[in-house]
Structures are given as structure tokens and as C-alpha cells.
Amino acid sequence: MTIRVGEAAEAPSFQKAAFKLLDDAQLRKNVRHATDVISGKRAIVVKEQQDWQQLRATASAIKQHTLAHLDEYLLKFEAACTAAGGHVHWASDADEANRIIVDLVKQYGGKEVIKVKTMTSDEIGLNKAFEANGIHPHETDLADMIVQLGHDKPSHIVAPALHRNRQQVREIFMREMGLSELTDEPQDLTNAARQYLREKFLKVKIGFSGANYLLADTGGVCVVESEGNGRMCVTLPDILITLAGIEKIIPSFRDLEVFLQLLPRSATGERMNPYNSLWTGVHKGEGPQHFHVVLLDNGRTRILADPEARQTLHCIRCGACLNTCPVYRQTGGHAYGSIYSGPIGAIVTPQLFDMEHSQSLPYASSLCGACYEVCPVKINIPEVLIHLRGRIVREQQSGANIEAIGMKAMARVFSSGRRLEAAQRLGRLGQWPFVSEGWIKHLPGMLGNWTAVRDMRPLPKQSFRSWWREHEKEKKEGADG
């Protein structure tokens, strides 16, 4: 099985990547401005929704119920989609999904594909698989197009090019579109993107989409977006291929009522998405005449098997947790090394890998709880982060690494007052070469990781326990005298 989450398996640790990115003042300014704008809009439209907390609770309950009966709803979706003229494929991992999709494009003689909602395809590395087989993918979401033309990587779940400002977008468009003149006014940038994409929409015969929701009762697919490119991608081509994680399923069309109120407010601060596209199978003479859905596991069933972390699969990819996270707002998304960044990425990515990679991500959080407060489906991200940290620590303690041995030794010292006092006496003797003006600013070896970012006070000349003994002794002697 080949579990792939973009290039996360080869990415440096979060701490190492963040340390470098924190020096990029322009990136931090771009991220701070964009997240402030989105968070401000979200706060206004959430406040006016009187039953917001009820909607959150309902969405969480729907997700819990669906995951408890996931096998039943997936089979129900397959039967309904097939009855409507669609074809359902099952992919256990990234390689299998890529193979299925590339073979379908070849089967229909395609050399180009227009894409919308591509996060899950980024997870499996679909564009690389396309290009390796002589197929050219065209991203049509504006932000994804900026990332593709800029040979860049996404940095946000909803706004992948959030780290770019409009001056940088202008430079990318002029270079990649061969334009001699272009201002950085939003309207001019949008017009340039529209003209660039229009030809692709009219010419390319194969469309590819992700999915926001799969509807088990009708076999339908729902994609929501703000630019209209999704509507083009799912209606104009002759062939449509959809890739969706198995957690995207919801029981019925009626459940959309809940999610279509929560998602736009949380994601972009809109009361509703400008474009909501729903389709079921194929219809003669209307829209694509061949429709395929690829249902992707790629590590999701392993998350499902963990009762304490299962709520991770509730995520509807709104990105609200990123916009409010004090860590993400400083580092941006690239520090996470994954297409899934921010607090939700810190729990999704390592779990998809079954904790074999990205083990630094659960520590990329202050555990302040802001992500939980804004999550529209009430994922308790801090709770899952602590659970994952526990898994990492237990795994490390099972081995013979220095930190695990040190922690076991400390536990033995702290379990005995006599041993603790002996250790304090040794500590006072050993610390004197490092004490300067009442502070310890540098320690050798692994202990230097502590003093690299903070100073510490030396051990006092007398412990409280020792002082208390002397104090009691003096009292007793005074009373006897």
C-alpha cells in the first residue's frame, strides 16, 4: 500500500521549516492580512446566524452517525450512482487512484484535463501522474492556477495562494501567460485569468473534480465554489471524473441544508457559496455523457479505527482553524510540509501516514483551543493533538533512545524524596560552571535545546524541603528551651 500525502513524507520537521519561514517578513505580512480579512468576515456572518451552535451540533451528529455506518452509506452511494448511469471505482491508496484516473483519461483519448477542487488530487500527486503519462492538467480555481503557474505549493486549505500578494500574482501572470502589460488591480488580474481559462473550458473534453459532499441516497455529488469555474468543469466536458475521500459521504440530500449553511460562513465569510453544483449520474444530451467516481481510502480507514481520533474525519475543509491559529498565522502553510496545513493538517497528515511520517506536526500548536472554538463540525483538535503526542511518546519510550532513557530516570528520581534531594545536591555542584549573574544561559548537549530559546534560574542553595526541616527543628528547640 502506498499512502501518499503530497510530498509530506520527505518534508523537513515543522520546527526546522518554520524557523526558516519566520524570517520571511513579506510572507508573514501576506498571511496575516489574508487571515485577518477572512476571520473578520466570518465573525460577522456567524454572529447573525442565531442557531449557529445548534447547526454545529447537528453537523457533528450527522458526521458521527455517518462514520459509524460508513460501509453501509458507501455501498448505498455506489448503488444509486450506478443506477443513474455513473461508474464507481474504489482506490485503497494513492497509486491505485492515480492508475485508475490516468487509465480512464487514456481510455477516452485525452491529452488534457481541466480541474476543479483539487486538494484530494494534490494528496495523491495526481498532476505528477498525469504529466508522467503525457497528460497536461489545467487548474481552474484561481488560487490553484496561481500555484500551478508559479510552480509553487499550496499554503492554505481554502486559499492555496494566500501567501502571495497581488503584485506577485501579476508577475506570475505576465511571465507565464506571455503578457506585455498587466496592472495589479484585482479586476485586471481576474480578466487575465478568465481569458487564459476560457479557451481551456471550451476546448478540453475531460473534466476532473474533487467533491465537497457525496450523497448516499441519490448517488449525487456536490461541489461548492465562488468563481464559476467549477460549474464549467462539471458541465462542459464530455467526460467527468470525480475523486473523493470516503469521509465526504453524507446520508441524504436533506443533510446538505446543514452543511451549506456552515461551510461558506466558516470558509470565506459568505452567507452562501455563489455556485453550488449538484449532479447525479449522466443525462442524455445534457452535460458529460460519461461519469466516473473514484472513492479514495489512502489511510482514512485507519483513522476511522481509532475511536479517540476518528473525529478528524468530520472535517469539511473550511480552513477556519487555520485563520485563527496563532501558530499558522506566524508561519504560514508551507512550514507544515503538507497540502493539509494548520491545526487540521497537524492531525490529518500524520494519521494518514499511521504516524510513520510528519511526527513533528502534532507539536505545531500552542493548544490554546481557538481551532475548536471556530470549527463548524466541533472537531476537538487540541484533544486529538494530545492523543497523537501520546502515541508518539509511547512509541519513543518503547525504544532505547536517550530522551526515553532520560525521562525514565527522571521519573525514578521524582518518585523518591531521598533520591530527589541527592539529585539536587549533585545539580548544585554541576551547575556552577554555567551560572552567570544569577542565570544559566547555556547548557551543553541535549540540555542546550532548553537554553537555546530561554534562560533559566540555577538551583537555589537550599530546597524548600530542607528549609522546612530546619524551620521545624528550630521551632521544636525553641519550645523545649
Tab-separated table of C-alpha atoms in Angstrom:
chain	number	residue	atom	x	y	z
A	1	MET	CA	0.000	0.000	0.000
A	2	THR	CA	1.344	3.451	-0.953
A	3	ILE	CA	-0.018	6.102	1.356
A	4	ARG	CA	0.914	9.497	-0.029
A	5	VAL	CA	0.040	12.973	1.243
A	6	GLY	CA	1.629	15.192	-1.367
A	7	GLU	CA	5.333	15.380	-0.549
A	8	ALA	CA	4.861	15.353	3.225
A	9	ALA	CA	6.879	12.166	3.758
A	10	GLU	CA	10.032	13.927	2.520
A	11	ALA	CA	9.369	17.283	4.207
A	12	PRO	CA	11.637	18.630	6.976
A	13	SER	CA	10.256	18.820	10.510
A	14	PHE	CA	7.820	21.635	11.261
A	15	GLN	CA	10.239	23.293	13.664
A	16	LYS	CA	13.032	23.328	11.091
A	17	ALA	CA	10.820	24.646	8.271
A	18	ALA	CA	9.131	27.241	10.493
A	19	PHE	CA	12.461	28.574	11.761
A	20	LYS	CA	13.410	29.495	8.189
A	21	LEU	CA	9.998	30.871	7.156
A	22	LEU	CA	9.750	33.155	10.177
A	23	ASP	CA	12.486	35.272	8.572
A	24	ASP	CA	10.256	35.990	5.540
A	25	ALA	CA	8.605	39.269	6.567
A	26	GLN	CA	6.638	39.594	3.294
A	27	LEU	CA	5.128	36.122	3.658
A	28	ARG	CA	4.119	36.792	7.268
A	29	LYS	CA	2.551	40.096	6.239
A	30	ASN	CA	0.593	38.418	3.403
A	31	VAL	CA	-0.651	35.602	5.665
A	32	ARG	CA	-1.614	37.951	8.497
A	33	HIS	CA	-3.539	40.280	6.179
A	34	ALA	CA	-5.437	37.471	4.428
A	35	THR	CA	-6.370	35.582	7.604
A	36	ASP	CA	-7.474	38.829	9.295
A	37	VAL	CA	-9.791	39.655	6.373
A	38	ILE	CA	-11.355	36.172	6.249
A	39	SER	CA	-11.721	35.916	10.035
A	40	GLY	CA	-13.370	39.341	10.186
A	41	LYS	CA	-15.928	38.422	7.510
A	42	ARG	CA	-16.587	35.094	9.202
A	43	ALA	CA	-17.259	36.729	12.570
A	44	ILE	CA	-19.946	38.994	11.052
A	45	VAL	CA	-21.916	36.257	9.256
A	46	VAL	CA	-21.627	33.792	12.133
A	47	LYS	CA	-22.930	36.350	14.622
A	48	GLU	CA	-26.068	36.942	12.566
A	49	GLN	CA	-26.846	33.186	12.445
A	50	GLN	CA	-28.960	32.750	15.576
A	51	ASP	CA	-28.836	28.920	15.589
A	52	TRP	CA	-25.106	28.664	14.862
A	53	GLN	CA	-24.331	26.419	17.842
A	54	GLN	CA	-27.281	24.166	17.013
A	55	LEU	CA	-26.031	23.870	13.423
A	56	ARG	CA	-22.581	22.899	14.699
A	57	ALA	CA	-24.015	20.251	16.998
A	58	THR	CA	-26.238	18.879	14.236
A	59	ALA	CA	-23.375	18.684	11.752
A	60	SER	CA	-21.224	16.903	14.306
A	61	ALA	CA	-24.029	14.404	14.989
A	62	ILE	CA	-24.517	13.737	11.265
A	63	LYS	CA	-20.813	13.095	10.841
A	64	GLN	CA	-20.650	10.796	13.876
A	65	HIS	CA	-23.625	8.787	12.619
A	66	THR	CA	-22.241	8.566	9.081
A	67	LEU	CA	-18.831	7.332	10.199
A	68	ALA	CA	-20.454	4.731	12.468
A	69	HIS	CA	-22.246	3.346	9.395
A	70	LEU	CA	-19.710	4.320	6.738
A	71	ASP	CA	-19.693	0.962	4.948
A	72	GLU	CA	-23.474	0.994	4.540
A	73	TYR	CA	-23.589	4.544	3.170
A	74	LEU	CA	-20.719	3.981	0.741
A	75	LEU	CA	-22.442	0.928	-0.733
A	76	LYS	CA	-25.710	2.836	-0.895
A	77	PHE	CA	-23.958	5.639	-2.775
A	78	GLU	CA	-22.389	3.154	-5.202
A	79	ALA	CA	-25.743	1.538	-5.970
A	80	ALA	CA	-27.519	4.872	-6.507
A	81	CYS	CA	-24.715	6.351	-8.619
A	82	THR	CA	-24.512	3.237	-10.797
A	83	ALA	CA	-28.288	3.181	-11.272
A	84	ALA	CA	-28.076	6.786	-12.508
A	85	GLY	CA	-25.501	5.870	-15.154
A	86	GLY	CA	-22.281	6.608	-13.261
A	87	HIS	CA	-19.337	4.299	-12.626
A	88	VAL	CA	-17.833	3.878	-9.145
A	89	HIS	CA	-14.200	2.846	-8.607
A	90	TRP	CA	-12.538	2.013	-5.283
A	91	ALA	CA	-8.923	3.017	-4.579
A	92	SER	CA	-7.139	1.791	-1.469
A	93	ASP	CA	-4.176	4.170	-1.847
A	94	ALA	CA	-2.636	6.963	-3.898
A	95	ASP	CA	-1.041	4.764	-6.563
A	96	GLU	CA	-4.242	2.854	-7.224
A	97	ALA	CA	-6.260	6.081	-7.513
A	98	ASN	CA	-3.709	7.603	-9.905
A	99	ARG	CA	-3.675	4.440	-12.006
A	100	ILE	CA	-7.476	4.361	-12.279
A	101	ILE	CA	-7.756	8.051	-13.242
A	102	VAL	CA	-4.860	8.028	-15.733
A	103	ASP	CA	-6.244	4.857	-17.389
A	104	LEU	CA	-9.676	6.485	-17.709
A	105	VAL	CA	-8.185	9.575	-19.386
A	106	LYS	CA	-6.204	7.349	-21.772
A	107	GLN	CA	-9.296	5.219	-22.447
A	108	TYR	CA	-11.101	8.328	-23.705
A	109	GLY	CA	-8.073	9.506	-25.687
A	110	GLY	CA	-7.482	12.607	-23.569
A	111	LYS	CA	-4.269	14.633	-23.545
A	112	GLU	CA	-5.533	17.494	-21.378
A	113	VAL	CA	-7.754	17.727	-18.294
A	114	ILE	CA	-9.444	20.744	-16.695
A	115	LYS	CA	-9.617	20.533	-12.901
A	116	VAL	CA	-11.613	21.978	-10.023
A	117	LYS	CA	-11.451	21.278	-6.269
A	118	THR	CA	-8.066	19.625	-6.451
A	119	MET	CA	-6.965	19.201	-2.851
A	120	THR	CA	-7.547	15.443	-2.762
A	121	SER	CA	-5.781	15.111	-6.112
A	122	ASP	CA	-2.852	17.042	-4.603
A	123	GLU	CA	-2.875	14.496	-1.771
A	124	ILE	CA	-2.274	11.607	-4.194
A	125	GLY	CA	0.070	13.535	-6.508
A	126	LEU	CA	-2.264	13.267	-9.495
A	127	ASN	CA	-0.712	16.081	-11.543
A	128	LYS	CA	2.659	14.333	-11.456
A	129	ALA	CA	0.999	11.084	-12.574
A	130	PHE	CA	-0.738	12.966	-15.402
A	131	GLU	CA	2.464	14.592	-16.600
A	132	ALA	CA	4.372	11.299	-16.414
A	133	ASN	CA	1.824	9.912	-18.874
A	134	GLY	CA	1.836	12.860	-21.287
A	135	ILE	CA	-1.420	14.366	-19.975
A	136	HIS	CA	-1.496	18.099	-19.191
A	137	PRO	CA	-3.665	19.178	-16.231
A	138	HIS	CA	-5.088	22.706	-16.111
A	139	GLU	CA	-6.013	24.017	-12.664
A	140	THR	CA	-9.026	26.332	-12.958
A	141	ASP	CA	-9.593	27.507	-9.365
A	142	LEU	CA	-7.915	30.922	-9.434
A	143	ALA	CA	-5.702	30.255	-6.429
A	144	ASP	CA	-4.752	26.770	-7.647
A	145	MET	CA	-3.967	28.239	-11.065
A	146	ILE	CA	-1.656	30.806	-9.423
A	147	VAL	CA	0.088	27.986	-7.540
A	148	GLN	CA	0.435	25.880	-10.702
A	149	LEU	CA	1.697	28.737	-12.900
A	150	GLY	CA	4.039	29.898	-10.122
A	151	HIS	CA	5.498	26.355	-9.766
A	152	ASP	CA	4.606	26.780	-6.119
A	153	LYS	CA	2.941	24.767	-3.363
A	154	PRO	CA	-0.415	25.470	-1.699
A	155	SER	CA	-0.275	27.120	1.717
A	156	HIS	CA	-3.931	27.177	2.804
A	157	ILE	CA	-6.815	24.724	2.547
A	158	VAL	CA	-9.304	27.204	1.067
A	159	ALA	CA	-6.964	29.884	-0.315
A	160	PRO	CA	-3.905	27.950	-1.573
A	161	ALA	CA	-2.153	31.107	-2.846
A	162	LEU	CA	-2.826	33.098	0.316
A	163	HIS	CA	0.915	33.654	0.766
A	164	ARG	CA	1.058	35.650	-2.491
A	165	ASN	CA	0.077	39.303	-2.797
A	166	ARG	CA	-1.334	40.815	-5.974
A	167	GLN	CA	1.997	42.252	-7.098
A	168	GLN	CA	3.465	38.753	-7.010
A	169	VAL	CA	0.421	37.352	-8.862
A	170	ARG	CA	0.871	39.999	-11.557
A	171	GLU	CA	4.488	38.930	-12.088
A	172	ILE	CA	3.464	35.261	-12.377
A	173	PHE	CA	0.686	36.006	-14.881
A	174	MET	CA	2.891	38.218	-17.060
A	175	ARG	CA	5.654	35.610	-17.143
A	176	GLU	CA	3.536	32.506	-17.671
A	177	MET	CA	0.821	33.971	-19.910
A	178	GLY	CA	3.289	35.945	-22.048
A	179	LEU	CA	1.595	39.292	-21.321
A	180	SER	CA	3.438	42.522	-22.062
A	181	GLU	CA	1.182	44.693	-19.894
A	182	LEU	CA	-0.868	43.992	-16.804
A	183	THR	CA	-1.692	46.006	-13.717
A	184	ASP	CA	-2.026	44.530	-10.231
A	185	GLU	CA	-5.643	45.688	-9.920
A	186	PRO	CA	-7.865	42.743	-8.901
A	187	GLN	CA	-10.209	43.273	-11.870
A	188	ASP	CA	-7.331	43.211	-14.375
A	189	LEU	CA	-5.823	40.084	-12.776
A	190	THR	CA	-9.210	38.362	-12.855
A	191	ASN	CA	-9.755	39.308	-16.506
A	192	ALA	CA	-6.352	37.886	-17.416
A	193	ALA	CA	-7.181	34.599	-15.650
A	194	ARG	CA	-10.605	34.482	-17.306
A	195	GLN	CA	-9.187	34.926	-20.800
A	196	TYR	CA	-6.498	32.321	-20.118
A	197	LEU	CA	-9.006	29.745	-18.873
A	198	ARG	CA	-11.818	30.395	-21.337
A	199	GLU	CA	-10.023	28.545	-24.128
A	200	LYS	CA	-9.406	25.544	-21.838
A	201	PHE	CA	-13.066	25.326	-20.841
A	202	LEU	CA	-14.199	25.310	-24.479
A	203	LYS	CA	-11.506	23.010	-25.837
A	204	VAL	CA	-10.715	20.304	-23.268
A	205	LYS	CA	-13.077	17.318	-23.348
A	206	ILE	CA	-12.276	15.747	-19.970
A	207	GLY	CA	-13.133	17.376	-16.672
A	208	PHE	CA	-11.872	16.409	-13.233
A	209	SER	CA	-13.336	17.426	-9.897
A	210	GLY	CA	-12.994	16.818	-6.227
A	211	ALA	CA	-16.140	16.797	-4.103
A	212	ASN	CA	-17.422	18.622	-1.071
A	213	TYR	CA	-20.104	16.018	-0.421
A	214	LEU	CA	-21.270	12.659	-1.756
A	215	LEU	CA	-24.977	11.994	-1.240
A	216	ALA	CA	-25.679	8.384	-0.299
A	217	ASP	CA	-29.416	8.435	-1.022
A	218	THR	CA	-29.220	9.810	-4.567
A	219	GLY	CA	-25.686	8.878	-5.645
A	220	GLY	CA	-25.127	12.566	-6.314
A	221	VAL	CA	-22.029	14.740	-5.946
A	222	CYS	CA	-21.911	18.316	-4.638
A	223	VAL	CA	-19.211	20.896	-5.351
A	224	VAL	CA	-19.411	24.427	-3.942
A	225	GLU	CA	-17.219	27.302	-5.129
A	226	SER	CA	-17.063	31.038	-5.648
A	227	GLU	CA	-15.752	31.606	-9.164
A	228	GLY	CA	-17.954	29.668	-11.583
A	229	ASN	CA	-15.069	27.594	-12.902
A	230	GLY	CA	-16.447	24.545	-11.129
A	231	ARG	CA	-19.735	24.852	-12.989
A	232	MET	CA	-17.748	24.993	-16.248
A	233	CYS	CA	-15.635	21.946	-15.346
A	234	VAL	CA	-18.546	19.707	-14.391
A	235	THR	CA	-20.921	20.651	-17.243
A	236	LEU	CA	-18.946	21.478	-20.417
A	237	PRO	CA	-16.676	18.410	-20.909
A	238	ASP	CA	-17.866	15.131	-22.474
A	239	ILE	CA	-16.276	13.076	-19.683
A	240	LEU	CA	-16.214	13.870	-15.963
A	241	ILE	CA	-14.059	12.103	-13.376
A	242	THR	CA	-14.530	12.833	-9.655
A	243	LEU	CA	-12.105	11.895	-6.877
A	244	ALA	CA	-13.394	11.943	-3.292
A	245	GLY	CA	-12.199	10.705	0.069
A	246	ILE	CA	-14.586	8.184	1.575
A	247	GLU	CA	-15.272	10.535	4.503
A	248	LYS	CA	-17.002	13.013	2.175
A	249	ILE	CA	-20.208	10.993	2.190
A	250	ILE	CA	-23.343	12.200	3.983
A	251	PRO	CA	-26.559	10.183	4.283
A	252	SER	CA	-29.028	12.291	2.322
A	253	PHE	CA	-29.727	15.312	0.160
A	254	ARG	CA	-31.575	16.873	3.097
A	255	ASP	CA	-28.380	16.885	5.209
A	256	LEU	CA	-26.921	19.427	2.787
A	257	GLU	CA	-29.179	22.014	4.435
A	258	VAL	CA	-26.913	21.951	7.485
A	259	PHE	CA	-23.546	21.903	5.749
A	260	LEU	CA	-24.404	24.519	3.127
A	261	GLN	CA	-25.027	26.990	5.957
A	262	LEU	CA	-21.865	26.123	7.891
A	263	LEU	CA	-19.270	25.801	5.140
A	264	PRO	CA	-19.449	29.181	3.345
A	265	ARG	CA	-19.635	31.159	6.582
A	266	SER	CA	-16.633	29.312	8.016
A	267	ALA	CA	-14.550	29.192	4.844
A	268	THR	CA	-14.911	32.578	3.173
A	269	GLY	CA	-17.255	34.574	5.389
A	270	GLU	CA	-20.111	34.313	2.866
A	271	ARG	CA	-23.752	33.567	3.689
A	272	MET	CA	-23.814	31.028	0.879
A	273	ASN	CA	-21.484	29.926	-1.869
A	274	PRO	CA	-22.125	31.718	-5.176
A	275	TYR	CA	-22.045	28.401	-7.064
A	276	ASN	CA	-23.482	25.137	-5.716
A	277	SER	CA	-23.263	22.378	-8.329
A	278	LEU	CA	-25.017	19.036	-7.801
A	279	TRP	CA	-25.179	16.236	-10.334
A	280	THR	CA	-26.238	12.603	-10.356
A	281	GLY	CA	-25.051	10.135	-12.986
A	282	VAL	CA	-25.482	11.121	-16.636
A	283	HIS	CA	-28.376	12.598	-18.592
A	284	LYS	CA	-28.675	12.100	-22.358
A	285	GLY	CA	-27.976	15.296	-24.256
A	286	GLU	CA	-27.089	17.277	-21.147
A	287	GLY	CA	-23.676	17.645	-19.507
A	288	PRO	CA	-20.954	14.968	-19.514
A	289	GLN	CA	-22.080	11.693	-21.090
A	290	HIS	CA	-19.567	9.586	-19.140
A	291	PHE	CA	-19.209	9.976	-15.380
A	292	HIS	CA	-16.793	8.183	-13.031
A	293	VAL	CA	-16.312	8.497	-9.279
A	294	VAL	CA	-13.138	7.259	-7.577
A	295	LEU	CA	-13.595	6.648	-3.836
A	296	LEU	CA	-10.294	7.039	-2.014
A	297	ASP	CA	-9.157	5.445	1.238
A	298	ASN	CA	-5.412	6.309	1.435
A	299	GLY	CA	-5.204	5.819	5.214
A	300	ARG	CA	-8.692	7.014	6.151
A	301	THR	CA	-9.959	3.647	7.425
A	302	ARG	CA	-7.033	3.526	9.863
A	303	ILE	CA	-8.140	6.881	11.289
A	304	LEU	CA	-11.668	5.516	11.465
A	305	ALA	CA	-10.416	2.595	13.561
A	306	ASP	CA	-9.087	4.935	16.290
A	307	PRO	CA	-12.063	5.993	18.483
A	308	GLU	CA	-10.178	8.931	20.019
A	309	ALA	CA	-9.041	10.368	16.687
A	310	ARG	CA	-11.987	9.427	14.468
A	311	GLN	CA	-13.461	12.925	14.714
A	312	THR	CA	-10.615	14.048	12.414
A	313	LEU	CA	-12.712	12.645	9.546
A	314	HIS	CA	-15.528	15.093	10.336
A	315	CYS	CA	-13.541	17.868	8.633
A	316	ILE	CA	-15.336	19.728	5.816
A	317	ARG	CA	-12.153	21.578	4.732
A	318	CYS	CA	-13.318	25.101	5.594
A	319	GLY	CA	-9.928	26.339	6.844
A	320	ALA	CA	-11.409	28.334	9.761
A	321	CYS	CA	-8.975	26.692	12.180
A	322	LEU	CA	-6.029	27.934	10.103
A	323	ASN	CA	-7.229	31.535	10.103
A	324	THR	CA	-7.493	31.658	13.884
A	325	CYS	CA	-4.409	29.611	14.791
A	326	PRO	CA	-1.625	31.741	16.364
A	327	VAL	CA	0.986	29.313	15.051
A	328	TYR	CA	-0.271	29.192	11.452
A	329	ARG	CA	-0.659	32.983	11.391
A	330	GLN	CA	3.079	33.316	12.091
A	331	THR	CA	4.495	30.578	9.889
A	332	GLY	CA	2.025	30.232	7.000
A	333	GLY	CA	1.192	26.870	5.472
A	334	HIS	CA	4.468	25.764	3.895
A	335	ALA	CA	6.025	25.036	7.300
A	336	TYR	CA	3.668	22.059	7.660
A	337	GLY	CA	5.197	20.335	4.610
A	338	SER	CA	1.778	19.030	3.638
A	339	ILE	CA	-1.133	20.148	1.483
A	340	TYR	CA	-3.137	19.937	4.722
A	341	SER	CA	-1.749	22.788	6.824
A	342	GLY	CA	-2.724	24.457	10.079
A	343	PRO	CA	-4.301	22.713	13.077
A	344	ILE	CA	-6.385	20.306	10.998
A	345	GLY	CA	-3.333	19.432	8.902
A	346	ALA	CA	-1.397	18.745	12.091
A	347	ILE	CA	-3.804	15.920	12.894
A	348	VAL	CA	-4.779	14.721	9.395
A	349	THR	CA	-1.348	14.292	7.838
A	350	PRO	CA	0.422	12.139	10.472
A	351	GLN	CA	-2.645	9.965	10.896
A	352	LEU	CA	-2.957	9.250	7.165
A	353	PHE	CA	0.649	8.024	7.445
A	354	ASP	CA	-0.252	5.965	10.542
A	355	MET	CA	2.290	8.184	12.384
A	356	GLU	CA	5.213	6.941	10.257
A	357	HIS	CA	5.901	10.476	8.944
A	358	SER	CA	5.145	14.084	9.953
A	359	GLN	CA	5.560	13.328	13.666
A	360	SER	CA	6.566	16.935	14.368
A	361	LEU	CA	3.144	18.286	13.322
A	362	PRO	CA	1.175	17.426	16.500
A	363	TYR	CA	3.634	19.713	18.317
A	364	ALA	CA	2.909	22.630	15.942
A	365	SER	CA	0.283	24.008	18.302
A	366	SER	CA	0.013	26.056	21.482
A	367	LEU	CA	-3.113	24.035	22.448
A	368	CYS	CA	-4.941	27.343	23.001
A	369	GLY	CA	-8.215	25.853	21.757
A	370	ALA	CA	-9.055	28.615	19.245
A	371	CYS	CA	-9.360	25.987	16.480
A	372	TYR	CA	-12.000	24.085	18.441
A	373	GLU	CA	-13.973	27.269	19.060
A	374	VAL	CA	-14.353	28.027	15.345
A	375	CYS	CA	-14.676	24.506	13.929
A	376	PRO	CA	-18.134	24.235	12.294
A	377	VAL	CA	-18.328	20.486	12.979
A	378	LYS	CA	-16.880	20.695	16.514
A	379	ILE	CA	-13.675	18.732	15.979
A	380	ASN	CA	-11.785	18.936	19.271
A	381	ILE	CA	-8.421	19.408	17.608
A	382	PRO	CA	-6.456	20.050	20.868
A	383	GLU	CA	-7.799	16.770	22.249
A	384	VAL	CA	-6.653	14.876	19.159
A	385	LEU	CA	-3.278	16.643	19.201
A	386	ILE	CA	-2.670	15.479	22.784
A	387	HIS	CA	-3.766	11.966	21.833
A	388	LEU	CA	-1.286	11.920	18.933
A	389	ARG	CA	1.514	13.319	21.100
A	390	GLY	CA	0.837	10.466	23.497
A	391	ARG	CA	1.164	7.948	20.663
A	392	ILE	CA	4.488	9.463	19.640
A	393	VAL	CA	5.866	9.484	23.190
A	394	ARG	CA	4.781	5.895	23.858
A	395	GLU	CA	6.409	4.807	20.611
A	396	GLN	CA	9.640	6.594	21.534
A	397	GLN	CA	9.623	5.158	25.042
A	398	SER	CA	9.388	1.659	23.627
A	399	GLY	CA	12.827	2.138	22.089
A	400	ALA	CA	16.236	2.809	23.641
A	401	ASN	CA	16.682	6.460	22.661
A	402	ILE	CA	18.421	8.884	25.002
A	403	GLU	CA	15.349	11.025	25.684
A	404	ALA	CA	13.254	7.986	26.683
A	405	ILE	CA	16.018	6.748	28.998
A	406	GLY	CA	16.374	10.230	30.488
A	407	MET	CA	12.623	10.555	31.124
A	408	LYS	CA	12.521	7.152	32.827
A	409	ALA	CA	15.456	8.185	35.025
A	410	MET	CA	13.722	11.457	35.942
A	411	ALA	CA	10.543	9.566	36.814
A	412	ARG	CA	12.557	7.376	39.191
A	413	VAL	CA	14.199	10.417	40.789
A	414	PHE	CA	10.905	12.267	41.305
A	415	SER	CA	9.241	9.185	42.824
A	416	SER	CA	11.529	9.324	45.922
A	417	GLY	CA	12.210	12.332	48.174
A	418	ARG	CA	15.602	10.955	49.134
A	419	ARG	CA	16.635	10.450	45.502
A	420	LEU	CA	15.338	13.942	44.601
A	421	GLU	CA	17.438	15.590	47.327
A	422	ALA	CA	20.511	13.646	46.220
A	423	ALA	CA	19.920	14.746	42.628
A	424	GLN	CA	19.534	18.390	43.772
A	425	ARG	CA	22.863	18.219	45.631
A	426	LEU	CA	24.546	16.869	42.501
A	427	GLY	CA	22.825	19.521	40.408
A	428	ARG	CA	24.133	22.359	42.586
A	429	LEU	CA	27.653	21.024	42.243
A	430	GLY	CA	27.339	20.511	38.489
A	431	GLN	CA	25.698	23.830	37.588
A	432	TRP	CA	28.343	26.259	38.889
A	433	PRO	CA	30.406	26.484	35.619
A	434	PHE	CA	27.261	27.614	33.769
A	435	VAL	CA	25.878	30.217	36.210
A	436	SER	CA	26.482	33.836	35.235
A	437	GLU	CA	24.950	36.848	37.001
A	438	GLY	CA	22.268	34.689	38.558
A	439	TRP	CA	21.186	32.982	35.322
A	440	ILE	CA	22.031	29.875	33.325
A	441	LYS	CA	22.130	30.888	29.668
A	442	HIS	CA	23.972	27.993	28.065
A	443	LEU	CA	23.894	24.255	28.774
A	444	PRO	CA	25.799	21.516	26.938
A	445	GLY	CA	24.442	18.638	24.836
A	446	MET	CA	20.716	17.925	24.665
A	447	LEU	CA	20.080	20.285	27.592
A	448	GLY	CA	21.151	23.097	25.266
A	449	ASN	CA	17.795	22.766	23.454
A	450	TRP	CA	16.241	24.397	26.523
A	451	THR	CA	18.683	27.291	26.897
A	452	ALA	CA	18.688	27.923	23.127
A	453	VAL	CA	15.330	29.668	23.475
A	454	ARG	CA	15.129	30.679	27.163
A	455	ASP	CA	17.311	31.440	30.207
A	456	MET	CA	16.769	29.631	33.489
A	457	ARG	CA	17.430	30.237	37.160
A	458	PRO	CA	20.050	27.993	38.847
A	459	LEU	CA	19.012	25.587	41.568
A	460	PRO	CA	18.680	27.522	44.863
A	461	LYS	CA	21.213	26.947	47.614
A	462	GLN	CA	18.545	25.397	49.781
A	463	SER	CA	15.434	23.461	48.774
A	464	PHE	CA	12.043	24.103	50.376
A	465	ARG	CA	12.122	20.627	51.897
A	466	SER	CA	15.487	21.360	53.571
A	467	TRP	CA	14.327	24.782	54.784
A	468	TRP	CA	11.163	23.231	56.253
A	469	ARG	CA	13.155	20.639	58.195
A	470	GLU	CA	15.394	23.335	59.684
A	471	HIS	CA	12.413	25.532	60.442
A	472	GLU	CA	10.596	22.734	62.293
A	473	LYS	CA	13.751	21.813	64.171
A	474	GLU	CA	14.237	25.408	65.367
A	475	LYS	CA	10.597	25.583	66.492
A	476	LYS	CA	10.951	22.384	68.471
A	477	GLU	CA	14.214	23.509	70.070
A	478	GLY	CA	12.631	26.868	70.937
A	479	ALA	CA	9.675	25.134	72.549
A	480	ASP	CA	11.935	22.761	74.513
A	481	GLY	CA	14.120	25.660	75.662
